[in-house]
PDB file of C-alpha atoms in Angstrom:
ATOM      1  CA  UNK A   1     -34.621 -52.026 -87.230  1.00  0.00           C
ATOM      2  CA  UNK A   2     -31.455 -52.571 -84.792  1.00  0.00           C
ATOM      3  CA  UNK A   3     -30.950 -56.179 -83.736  1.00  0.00           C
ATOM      4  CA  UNK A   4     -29.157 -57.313 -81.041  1.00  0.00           C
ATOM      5  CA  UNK A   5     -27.879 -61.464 -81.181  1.00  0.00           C
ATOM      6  CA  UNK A   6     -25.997 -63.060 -78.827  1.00  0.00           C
ATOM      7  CA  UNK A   7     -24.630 -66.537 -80.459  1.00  0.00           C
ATOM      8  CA  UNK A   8     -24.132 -68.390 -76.989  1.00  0.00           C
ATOM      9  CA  UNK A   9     -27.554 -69.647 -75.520  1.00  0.00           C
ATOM     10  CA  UNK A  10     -24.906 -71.392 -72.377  1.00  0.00           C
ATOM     11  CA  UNK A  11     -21.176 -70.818 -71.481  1.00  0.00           C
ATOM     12  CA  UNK A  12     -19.026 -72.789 -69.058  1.00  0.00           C
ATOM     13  CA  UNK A  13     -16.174 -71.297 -67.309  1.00  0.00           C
ATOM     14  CA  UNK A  14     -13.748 -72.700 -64.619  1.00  0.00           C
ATOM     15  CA  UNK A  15     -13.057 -70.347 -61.459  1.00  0.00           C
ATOM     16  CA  UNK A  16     -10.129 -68.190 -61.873  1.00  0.00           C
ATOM     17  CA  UNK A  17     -10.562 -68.678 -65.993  1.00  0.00           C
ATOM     18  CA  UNK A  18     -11.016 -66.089 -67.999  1.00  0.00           C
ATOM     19  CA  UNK A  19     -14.076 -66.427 -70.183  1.00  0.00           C
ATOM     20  CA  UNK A  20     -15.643 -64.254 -73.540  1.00  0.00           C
ATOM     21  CA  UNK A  21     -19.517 -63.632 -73.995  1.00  0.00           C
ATOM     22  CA  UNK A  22     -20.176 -62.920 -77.343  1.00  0.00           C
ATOM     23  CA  UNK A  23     -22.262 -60.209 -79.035  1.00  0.00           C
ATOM     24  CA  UNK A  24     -23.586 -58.893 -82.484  1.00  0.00           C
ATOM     25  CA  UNK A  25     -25.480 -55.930 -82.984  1.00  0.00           C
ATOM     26  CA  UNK A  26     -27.050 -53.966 -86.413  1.00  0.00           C
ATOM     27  CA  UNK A  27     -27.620 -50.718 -86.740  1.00  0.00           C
ATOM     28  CA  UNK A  28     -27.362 -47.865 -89.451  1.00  0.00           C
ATOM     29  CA  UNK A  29     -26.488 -45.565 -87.032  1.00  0.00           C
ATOM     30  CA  UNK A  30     -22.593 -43.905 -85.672  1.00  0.00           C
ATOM     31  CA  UNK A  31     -23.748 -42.997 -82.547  1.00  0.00           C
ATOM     32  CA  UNK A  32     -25.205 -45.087 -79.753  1.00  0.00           C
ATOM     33  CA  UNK A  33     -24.825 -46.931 -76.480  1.00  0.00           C
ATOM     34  CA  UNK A  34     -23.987 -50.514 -75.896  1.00  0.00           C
ATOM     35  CA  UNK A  35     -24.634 -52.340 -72.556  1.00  0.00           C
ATOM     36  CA  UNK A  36     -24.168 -55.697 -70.677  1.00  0.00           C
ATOM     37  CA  UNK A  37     -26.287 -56.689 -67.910  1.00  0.00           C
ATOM     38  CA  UNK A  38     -26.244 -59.079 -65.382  1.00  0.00           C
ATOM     39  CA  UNK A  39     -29.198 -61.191 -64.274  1.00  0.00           C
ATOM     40  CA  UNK A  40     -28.400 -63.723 -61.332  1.00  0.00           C
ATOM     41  CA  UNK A  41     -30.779 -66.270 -60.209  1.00  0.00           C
ATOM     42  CA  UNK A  42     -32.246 -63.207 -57.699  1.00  0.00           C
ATOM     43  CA  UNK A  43     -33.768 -61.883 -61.424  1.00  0.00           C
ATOM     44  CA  UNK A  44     -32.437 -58.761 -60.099  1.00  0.00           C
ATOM     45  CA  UNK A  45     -30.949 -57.060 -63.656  1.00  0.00           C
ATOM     46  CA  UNK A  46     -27.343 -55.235 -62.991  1.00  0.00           C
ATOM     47  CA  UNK A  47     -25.666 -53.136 -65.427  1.00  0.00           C
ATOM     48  CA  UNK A  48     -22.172 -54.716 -65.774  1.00  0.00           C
ATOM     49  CA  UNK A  49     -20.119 -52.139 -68.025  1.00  0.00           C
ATOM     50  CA  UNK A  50     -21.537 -49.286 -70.906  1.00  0.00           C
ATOM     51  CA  UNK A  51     -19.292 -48.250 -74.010  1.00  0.00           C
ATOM     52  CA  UNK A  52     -20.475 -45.209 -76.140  1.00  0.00           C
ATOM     53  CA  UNK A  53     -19.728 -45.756 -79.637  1.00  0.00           C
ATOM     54  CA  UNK A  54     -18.220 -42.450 -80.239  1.00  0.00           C
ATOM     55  CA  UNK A  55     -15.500 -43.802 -77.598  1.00  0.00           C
ATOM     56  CA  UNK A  56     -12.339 -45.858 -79.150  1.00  0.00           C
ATOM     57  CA  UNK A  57     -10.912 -47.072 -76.029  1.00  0.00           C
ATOM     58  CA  UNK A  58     -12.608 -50.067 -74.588  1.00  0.00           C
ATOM     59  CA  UNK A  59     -14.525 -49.914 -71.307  1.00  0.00           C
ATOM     60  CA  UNK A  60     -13.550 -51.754 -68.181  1.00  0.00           C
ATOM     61  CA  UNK A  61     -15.005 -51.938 -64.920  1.00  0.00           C
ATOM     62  CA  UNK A  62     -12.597 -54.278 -62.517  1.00  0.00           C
ATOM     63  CA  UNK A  63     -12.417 -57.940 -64.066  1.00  0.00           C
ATOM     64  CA  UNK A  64     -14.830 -57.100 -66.664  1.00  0.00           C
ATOM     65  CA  UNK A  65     -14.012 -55.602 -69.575  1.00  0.00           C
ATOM     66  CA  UNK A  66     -15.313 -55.359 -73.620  1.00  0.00           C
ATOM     67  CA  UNK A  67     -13.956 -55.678 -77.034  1.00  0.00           C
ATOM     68  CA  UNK A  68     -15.706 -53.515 -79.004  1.00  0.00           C
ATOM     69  CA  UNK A  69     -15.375 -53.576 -82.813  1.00  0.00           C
ATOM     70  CA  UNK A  70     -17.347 -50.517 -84.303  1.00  0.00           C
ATOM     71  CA  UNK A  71     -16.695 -51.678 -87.625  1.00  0.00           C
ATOM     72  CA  UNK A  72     -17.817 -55.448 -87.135  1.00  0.00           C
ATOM     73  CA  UNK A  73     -20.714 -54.384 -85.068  1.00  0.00           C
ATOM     74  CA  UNK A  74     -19.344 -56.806 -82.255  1.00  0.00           C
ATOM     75  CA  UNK A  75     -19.187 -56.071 -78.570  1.00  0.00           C
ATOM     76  CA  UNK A  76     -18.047 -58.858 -76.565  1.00  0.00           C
ATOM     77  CA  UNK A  77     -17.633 -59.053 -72.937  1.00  0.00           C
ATOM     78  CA  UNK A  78     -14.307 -60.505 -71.093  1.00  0.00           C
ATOM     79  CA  UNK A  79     -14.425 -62.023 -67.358  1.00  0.00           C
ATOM     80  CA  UNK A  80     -11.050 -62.250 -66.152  1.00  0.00           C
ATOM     81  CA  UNK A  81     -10.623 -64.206 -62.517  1.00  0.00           C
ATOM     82  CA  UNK A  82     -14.024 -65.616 -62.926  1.00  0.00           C
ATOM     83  CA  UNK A  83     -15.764 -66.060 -59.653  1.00  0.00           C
ATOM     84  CA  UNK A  84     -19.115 -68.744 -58.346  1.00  0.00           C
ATOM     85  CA  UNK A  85     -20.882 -65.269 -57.857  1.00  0.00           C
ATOM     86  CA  UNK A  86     -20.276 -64.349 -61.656  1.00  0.00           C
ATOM     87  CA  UNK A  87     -22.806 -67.569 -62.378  1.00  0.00           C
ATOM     88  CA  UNK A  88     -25.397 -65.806 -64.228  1.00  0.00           C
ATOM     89  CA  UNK A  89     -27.740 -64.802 -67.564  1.00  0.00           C
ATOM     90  CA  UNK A  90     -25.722 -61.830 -69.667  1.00  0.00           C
ATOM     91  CA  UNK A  91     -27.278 -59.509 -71.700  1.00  0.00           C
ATOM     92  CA  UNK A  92     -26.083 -57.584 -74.410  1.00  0.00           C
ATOM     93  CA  UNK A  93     -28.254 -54.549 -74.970  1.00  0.00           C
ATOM     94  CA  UNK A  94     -28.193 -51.575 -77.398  1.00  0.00           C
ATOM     95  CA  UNK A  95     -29.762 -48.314 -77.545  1.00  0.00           C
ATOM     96  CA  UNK A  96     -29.465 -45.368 -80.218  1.00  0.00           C
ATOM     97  CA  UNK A  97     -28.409 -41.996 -80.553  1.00  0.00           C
ATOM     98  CA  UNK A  98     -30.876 -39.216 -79.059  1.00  0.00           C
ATOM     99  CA  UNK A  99     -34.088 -38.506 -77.487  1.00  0.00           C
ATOM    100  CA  UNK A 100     -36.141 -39.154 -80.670  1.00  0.00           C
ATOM    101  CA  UNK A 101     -38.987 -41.397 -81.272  1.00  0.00           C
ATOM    102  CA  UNK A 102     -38.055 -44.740 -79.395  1.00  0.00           C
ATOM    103  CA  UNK A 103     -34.650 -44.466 -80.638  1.00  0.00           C
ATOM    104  CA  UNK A 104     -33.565 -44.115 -76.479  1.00  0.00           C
ATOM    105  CA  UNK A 105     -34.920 -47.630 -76.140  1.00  0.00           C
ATOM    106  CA  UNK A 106     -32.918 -50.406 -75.204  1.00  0.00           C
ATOM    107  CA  UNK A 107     -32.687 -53.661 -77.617  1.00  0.00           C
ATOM    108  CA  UNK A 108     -31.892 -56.304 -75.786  1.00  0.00           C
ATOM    109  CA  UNK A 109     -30.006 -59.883 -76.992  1.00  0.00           C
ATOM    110  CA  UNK A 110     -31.548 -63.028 -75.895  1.00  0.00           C
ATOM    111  CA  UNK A 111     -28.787 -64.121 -73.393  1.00  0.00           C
ATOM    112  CA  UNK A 112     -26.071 -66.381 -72.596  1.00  0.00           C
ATOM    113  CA  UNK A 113     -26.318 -68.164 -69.336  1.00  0.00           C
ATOM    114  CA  UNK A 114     -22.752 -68.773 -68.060  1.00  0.00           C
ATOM    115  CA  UNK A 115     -22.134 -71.569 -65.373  1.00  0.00           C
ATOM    116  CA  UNK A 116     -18.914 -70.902 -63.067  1.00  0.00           C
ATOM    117  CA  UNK A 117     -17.555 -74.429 -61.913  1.00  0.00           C
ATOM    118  CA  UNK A 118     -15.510 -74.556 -58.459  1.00  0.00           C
TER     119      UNK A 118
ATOM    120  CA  UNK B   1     -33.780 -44.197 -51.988  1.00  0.00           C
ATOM    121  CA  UNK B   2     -35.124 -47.485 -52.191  1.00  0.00           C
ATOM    122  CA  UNK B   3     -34.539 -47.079 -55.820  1.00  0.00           C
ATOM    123  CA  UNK B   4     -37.684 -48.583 -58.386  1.00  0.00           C
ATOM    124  CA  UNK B   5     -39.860 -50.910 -56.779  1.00  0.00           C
ATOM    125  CA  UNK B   6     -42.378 -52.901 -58.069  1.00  0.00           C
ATOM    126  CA  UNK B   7     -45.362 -54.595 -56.590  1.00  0.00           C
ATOM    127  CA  UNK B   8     -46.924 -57.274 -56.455  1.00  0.00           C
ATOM    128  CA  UNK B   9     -43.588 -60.094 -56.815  1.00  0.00           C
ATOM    129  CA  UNK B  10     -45.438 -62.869 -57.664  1.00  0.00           C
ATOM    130  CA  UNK B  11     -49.060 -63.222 -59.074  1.00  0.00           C
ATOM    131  CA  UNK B  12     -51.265 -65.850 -60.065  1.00  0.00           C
ATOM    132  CA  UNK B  13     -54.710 -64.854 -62.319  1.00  0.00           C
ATOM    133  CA  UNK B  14     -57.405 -67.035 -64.329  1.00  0.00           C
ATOM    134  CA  UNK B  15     -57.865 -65.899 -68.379  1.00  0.00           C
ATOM    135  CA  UNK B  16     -60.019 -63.152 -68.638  1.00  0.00           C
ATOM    136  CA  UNK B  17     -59.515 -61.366 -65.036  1.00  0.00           C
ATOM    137  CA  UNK B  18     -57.506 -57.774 -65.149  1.00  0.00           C
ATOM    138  CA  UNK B  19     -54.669 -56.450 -62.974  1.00  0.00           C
ATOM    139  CA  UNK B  20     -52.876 -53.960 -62.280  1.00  0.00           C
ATOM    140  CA  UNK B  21     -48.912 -54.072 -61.924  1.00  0.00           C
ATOM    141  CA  UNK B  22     -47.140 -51.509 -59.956  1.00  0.00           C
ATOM    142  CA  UNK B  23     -43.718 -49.417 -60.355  1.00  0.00           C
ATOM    143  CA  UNK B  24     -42.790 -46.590 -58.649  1.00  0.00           C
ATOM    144  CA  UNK B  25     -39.639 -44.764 -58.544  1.00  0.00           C
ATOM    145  CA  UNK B  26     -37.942 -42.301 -56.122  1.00  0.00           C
ATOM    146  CA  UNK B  27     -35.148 -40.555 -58.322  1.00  0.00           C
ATOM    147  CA  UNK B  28     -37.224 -38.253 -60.453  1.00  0.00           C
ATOM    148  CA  UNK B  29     -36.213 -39.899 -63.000  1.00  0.00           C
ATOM    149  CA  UNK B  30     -37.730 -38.687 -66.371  1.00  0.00           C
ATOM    150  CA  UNK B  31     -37.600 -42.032 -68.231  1.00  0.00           C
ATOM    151  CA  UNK B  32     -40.008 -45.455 -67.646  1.00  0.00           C
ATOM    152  CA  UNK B  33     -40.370 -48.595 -69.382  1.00  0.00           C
ATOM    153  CA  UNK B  34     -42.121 -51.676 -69.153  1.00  0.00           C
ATOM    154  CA  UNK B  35     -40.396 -54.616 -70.110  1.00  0.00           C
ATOM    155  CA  UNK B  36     -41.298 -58.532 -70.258  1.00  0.00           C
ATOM    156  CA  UNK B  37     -39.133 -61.712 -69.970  1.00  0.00           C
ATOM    157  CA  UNK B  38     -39.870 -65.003 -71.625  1.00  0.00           C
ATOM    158  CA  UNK B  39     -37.475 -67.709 -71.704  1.00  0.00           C
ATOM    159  CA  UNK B  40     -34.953 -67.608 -74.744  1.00  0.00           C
ATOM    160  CA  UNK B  41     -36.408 -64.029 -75.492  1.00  0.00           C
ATOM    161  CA  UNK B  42     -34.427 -61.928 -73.616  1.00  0.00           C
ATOM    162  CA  UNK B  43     -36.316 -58.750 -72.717  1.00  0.00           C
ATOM    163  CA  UNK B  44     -39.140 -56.796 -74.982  1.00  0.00           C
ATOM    164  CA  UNK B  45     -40.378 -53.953 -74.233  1.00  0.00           C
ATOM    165  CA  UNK B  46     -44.045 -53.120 -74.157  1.00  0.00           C
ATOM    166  CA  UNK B  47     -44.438 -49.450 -73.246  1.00  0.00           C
ATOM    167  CA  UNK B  48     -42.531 -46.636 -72.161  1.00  0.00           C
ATOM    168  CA  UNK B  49     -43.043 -42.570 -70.808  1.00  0.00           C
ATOM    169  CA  UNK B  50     -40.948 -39.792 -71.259  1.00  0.00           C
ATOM    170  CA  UNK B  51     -42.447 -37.898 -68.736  1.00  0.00           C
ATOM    171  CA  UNK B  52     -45.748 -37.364 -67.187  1.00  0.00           C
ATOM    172  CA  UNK B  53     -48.544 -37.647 -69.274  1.00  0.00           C
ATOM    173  CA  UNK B  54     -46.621 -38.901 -72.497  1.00  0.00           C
ATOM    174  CA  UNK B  55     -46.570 -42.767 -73.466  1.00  0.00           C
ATOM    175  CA  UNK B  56     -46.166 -44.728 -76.528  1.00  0.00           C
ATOM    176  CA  UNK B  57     -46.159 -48.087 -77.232  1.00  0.00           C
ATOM    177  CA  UNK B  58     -42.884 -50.526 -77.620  1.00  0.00           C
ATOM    178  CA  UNK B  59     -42.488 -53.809 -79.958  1.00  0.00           C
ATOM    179  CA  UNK B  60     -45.114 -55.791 -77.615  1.00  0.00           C
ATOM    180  CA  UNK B  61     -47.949 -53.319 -76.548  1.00  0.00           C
ATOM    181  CA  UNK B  62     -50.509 -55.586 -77.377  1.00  0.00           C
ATOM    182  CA  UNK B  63     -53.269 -56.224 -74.123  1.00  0.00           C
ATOM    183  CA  UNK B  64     -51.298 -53.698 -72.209  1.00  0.00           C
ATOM    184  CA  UNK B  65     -52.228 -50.078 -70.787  1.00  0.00           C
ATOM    185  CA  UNK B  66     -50.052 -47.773 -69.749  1.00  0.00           C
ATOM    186  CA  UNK B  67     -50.653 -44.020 -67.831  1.00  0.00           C
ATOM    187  CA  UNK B  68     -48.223 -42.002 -66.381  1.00  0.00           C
ATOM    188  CA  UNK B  69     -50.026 -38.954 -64.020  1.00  0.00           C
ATOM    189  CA  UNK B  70     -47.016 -38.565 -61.431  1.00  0.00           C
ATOM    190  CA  UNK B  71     -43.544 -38.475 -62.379  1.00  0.00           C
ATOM    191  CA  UNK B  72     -42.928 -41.281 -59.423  1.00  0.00           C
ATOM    192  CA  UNK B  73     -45.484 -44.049 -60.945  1.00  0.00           C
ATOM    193  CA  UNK B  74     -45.634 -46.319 -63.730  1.00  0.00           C
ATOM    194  CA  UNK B  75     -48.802 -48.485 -63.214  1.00  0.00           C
ATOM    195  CA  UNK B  76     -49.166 -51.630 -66.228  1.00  0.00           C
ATOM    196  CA  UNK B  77     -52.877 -52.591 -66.936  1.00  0.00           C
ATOM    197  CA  UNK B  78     -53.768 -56.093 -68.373  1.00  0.00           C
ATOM    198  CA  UNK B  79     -57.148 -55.344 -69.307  1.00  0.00           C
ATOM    199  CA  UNK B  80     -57.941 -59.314 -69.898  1.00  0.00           C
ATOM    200  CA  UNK B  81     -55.203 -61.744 -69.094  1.00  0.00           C
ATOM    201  CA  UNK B  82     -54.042 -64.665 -71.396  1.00  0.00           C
ATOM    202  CA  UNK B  83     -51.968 -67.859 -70.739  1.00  0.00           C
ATOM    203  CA  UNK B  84     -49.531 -65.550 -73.334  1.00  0.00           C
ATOM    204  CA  UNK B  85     -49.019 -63.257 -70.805  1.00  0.00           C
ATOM    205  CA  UNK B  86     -47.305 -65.120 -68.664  1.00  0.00           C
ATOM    206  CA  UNK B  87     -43.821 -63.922 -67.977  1.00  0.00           C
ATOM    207  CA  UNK B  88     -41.894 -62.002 -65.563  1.00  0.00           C
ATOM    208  CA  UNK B  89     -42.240 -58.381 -66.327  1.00  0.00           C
ATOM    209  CA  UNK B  90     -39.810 -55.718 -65.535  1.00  0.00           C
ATOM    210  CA  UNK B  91     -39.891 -51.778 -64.931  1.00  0.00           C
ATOM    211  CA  UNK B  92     -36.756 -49.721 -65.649  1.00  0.00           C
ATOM    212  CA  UNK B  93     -36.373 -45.930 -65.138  1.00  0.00           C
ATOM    213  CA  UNK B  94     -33.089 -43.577 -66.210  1.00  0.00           C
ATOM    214  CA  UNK B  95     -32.811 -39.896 -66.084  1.00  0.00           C
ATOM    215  CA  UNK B  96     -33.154 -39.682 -69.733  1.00  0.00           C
ATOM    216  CA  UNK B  97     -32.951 -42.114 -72.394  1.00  0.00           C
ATOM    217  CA  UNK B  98     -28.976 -42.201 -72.786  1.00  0.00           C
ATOM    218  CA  UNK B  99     -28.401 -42.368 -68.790  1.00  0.00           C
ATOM    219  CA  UNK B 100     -28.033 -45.851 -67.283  1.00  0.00           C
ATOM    220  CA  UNK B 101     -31.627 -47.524 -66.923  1.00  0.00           C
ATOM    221  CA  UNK B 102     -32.086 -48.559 -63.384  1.00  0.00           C
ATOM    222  CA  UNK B 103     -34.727 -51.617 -62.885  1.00  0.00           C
ATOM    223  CA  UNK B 104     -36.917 -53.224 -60.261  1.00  0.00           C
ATOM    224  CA  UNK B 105     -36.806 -56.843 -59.034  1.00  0.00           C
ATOM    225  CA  UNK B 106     -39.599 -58.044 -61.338  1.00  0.00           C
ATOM    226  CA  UNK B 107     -43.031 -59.198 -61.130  1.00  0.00           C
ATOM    227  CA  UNK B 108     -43.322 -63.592 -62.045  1.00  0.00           C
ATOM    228  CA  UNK B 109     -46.918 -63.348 -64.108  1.00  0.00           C
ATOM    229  CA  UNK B 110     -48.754 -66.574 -64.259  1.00  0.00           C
ATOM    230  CA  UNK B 111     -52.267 -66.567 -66.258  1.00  0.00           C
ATOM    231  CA  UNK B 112     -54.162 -69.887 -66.313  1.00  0.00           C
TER     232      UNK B 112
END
């Protein structure tokens, strides 16, 4: 079964910093979709940035952007400029390849609540 | 589109007592899910529909019914609340399983 662990319960960041969210995922599978969301104290969830495996180049989406290493299973998410509105829970989710049993699903990490000090 | 909306936002119910959470969805959007939050859990999911009339059960089904009769509604059954179903519980709905899953604000569950 996939797994999806994020290693940083809390995170810290000073505005304007650049900070790194960490995330580990296992799978069998080539193909699939990895996610973060955002969650802000609203509980509204907000999809920050997707990468498709199948894609080398590394997604970005203004000051957000990912590492992903396909090999070490690791997709990690970069906030550059961090901003008070960036305070938030992240989470790191996965989903597989296809439309096939509940391989569509999304796997979600436990979360890393990052604190944005002024 | 006011997007997937959920009702009610907040809830409070005595063990044993059954409800009925809401989601309903204006895209025509294929794709549902149920999910629920607990703290340090991140989200599970309980049930999910690929379409009207098809359901099947995620990791935490357990004391949850699903149906899906319109492609627009979602409704979650908890047929006799626990204290262990307390949690915030989330719908989610995407054009198809790959597409971007688009979620409602949430439902705050308390069962005493």
């Amino acid at each position: 079964a996939q797994t999806v662990t994020q290693s940083q319960p809390e995170m810290s960041v000073q505005e304007a910093e650049t900070v790194t969210l960490s995330c580990t995922y296992d799978t069998s599978e080539s193909d699939y979709y990895l996610f973060w969301y955002k969650q802000p104290p609203s509980r509204q969830m907000i999809l920050v940035i997707r990468q498709e495996a199948y894609k080398q180049q590394n997604a970005t989406e203004n000051r957000f952007s990912v590492n992903f290493q396909k090999a070490a299973k690791s997709f990690s998410l970069k906030i550059s400029d961090s901003q008070l509105g960036d305070a938030a829970m992240y989470f790191c989710a996965y989903r597989g390849p296809g439309d096939g049993g509940s391989q569509g699903n999304l796997i979600f990490g436990k979360g890393t609540k990052l604190s944005v000090k002024p | 589109n006011a997007g997937v909306t959920q009702t009610p936002k907040f809830q409070v119910l005595k063990t044993g007592q059954s409800m009925t959470l809401q989601c309903a969805q204006d895209m025509n959007h294929e794709y549902m899910s149920w999910y629920r939050q607990d703290p340090g859990m991140g989200l599970r999911l309980i049930h999910y529909s690929v379409g009207a009339g098809i359901t099947d059960q995620g990791e935490v089904p357990n004391g949850y019914n699903v149906s899906r009769s319109t492609t627009e509604d979602f409704p979650l059954r908890l047929l006799s609340a626990a204290p262990s179903q307390t949690s915030v519980y989330f719908c989610a709905s995407s054009r198809g399983r790959v597409h971007e899953q688009f979620f409602g604000p949430g439902t705050r569950l308390t069962v005493l």
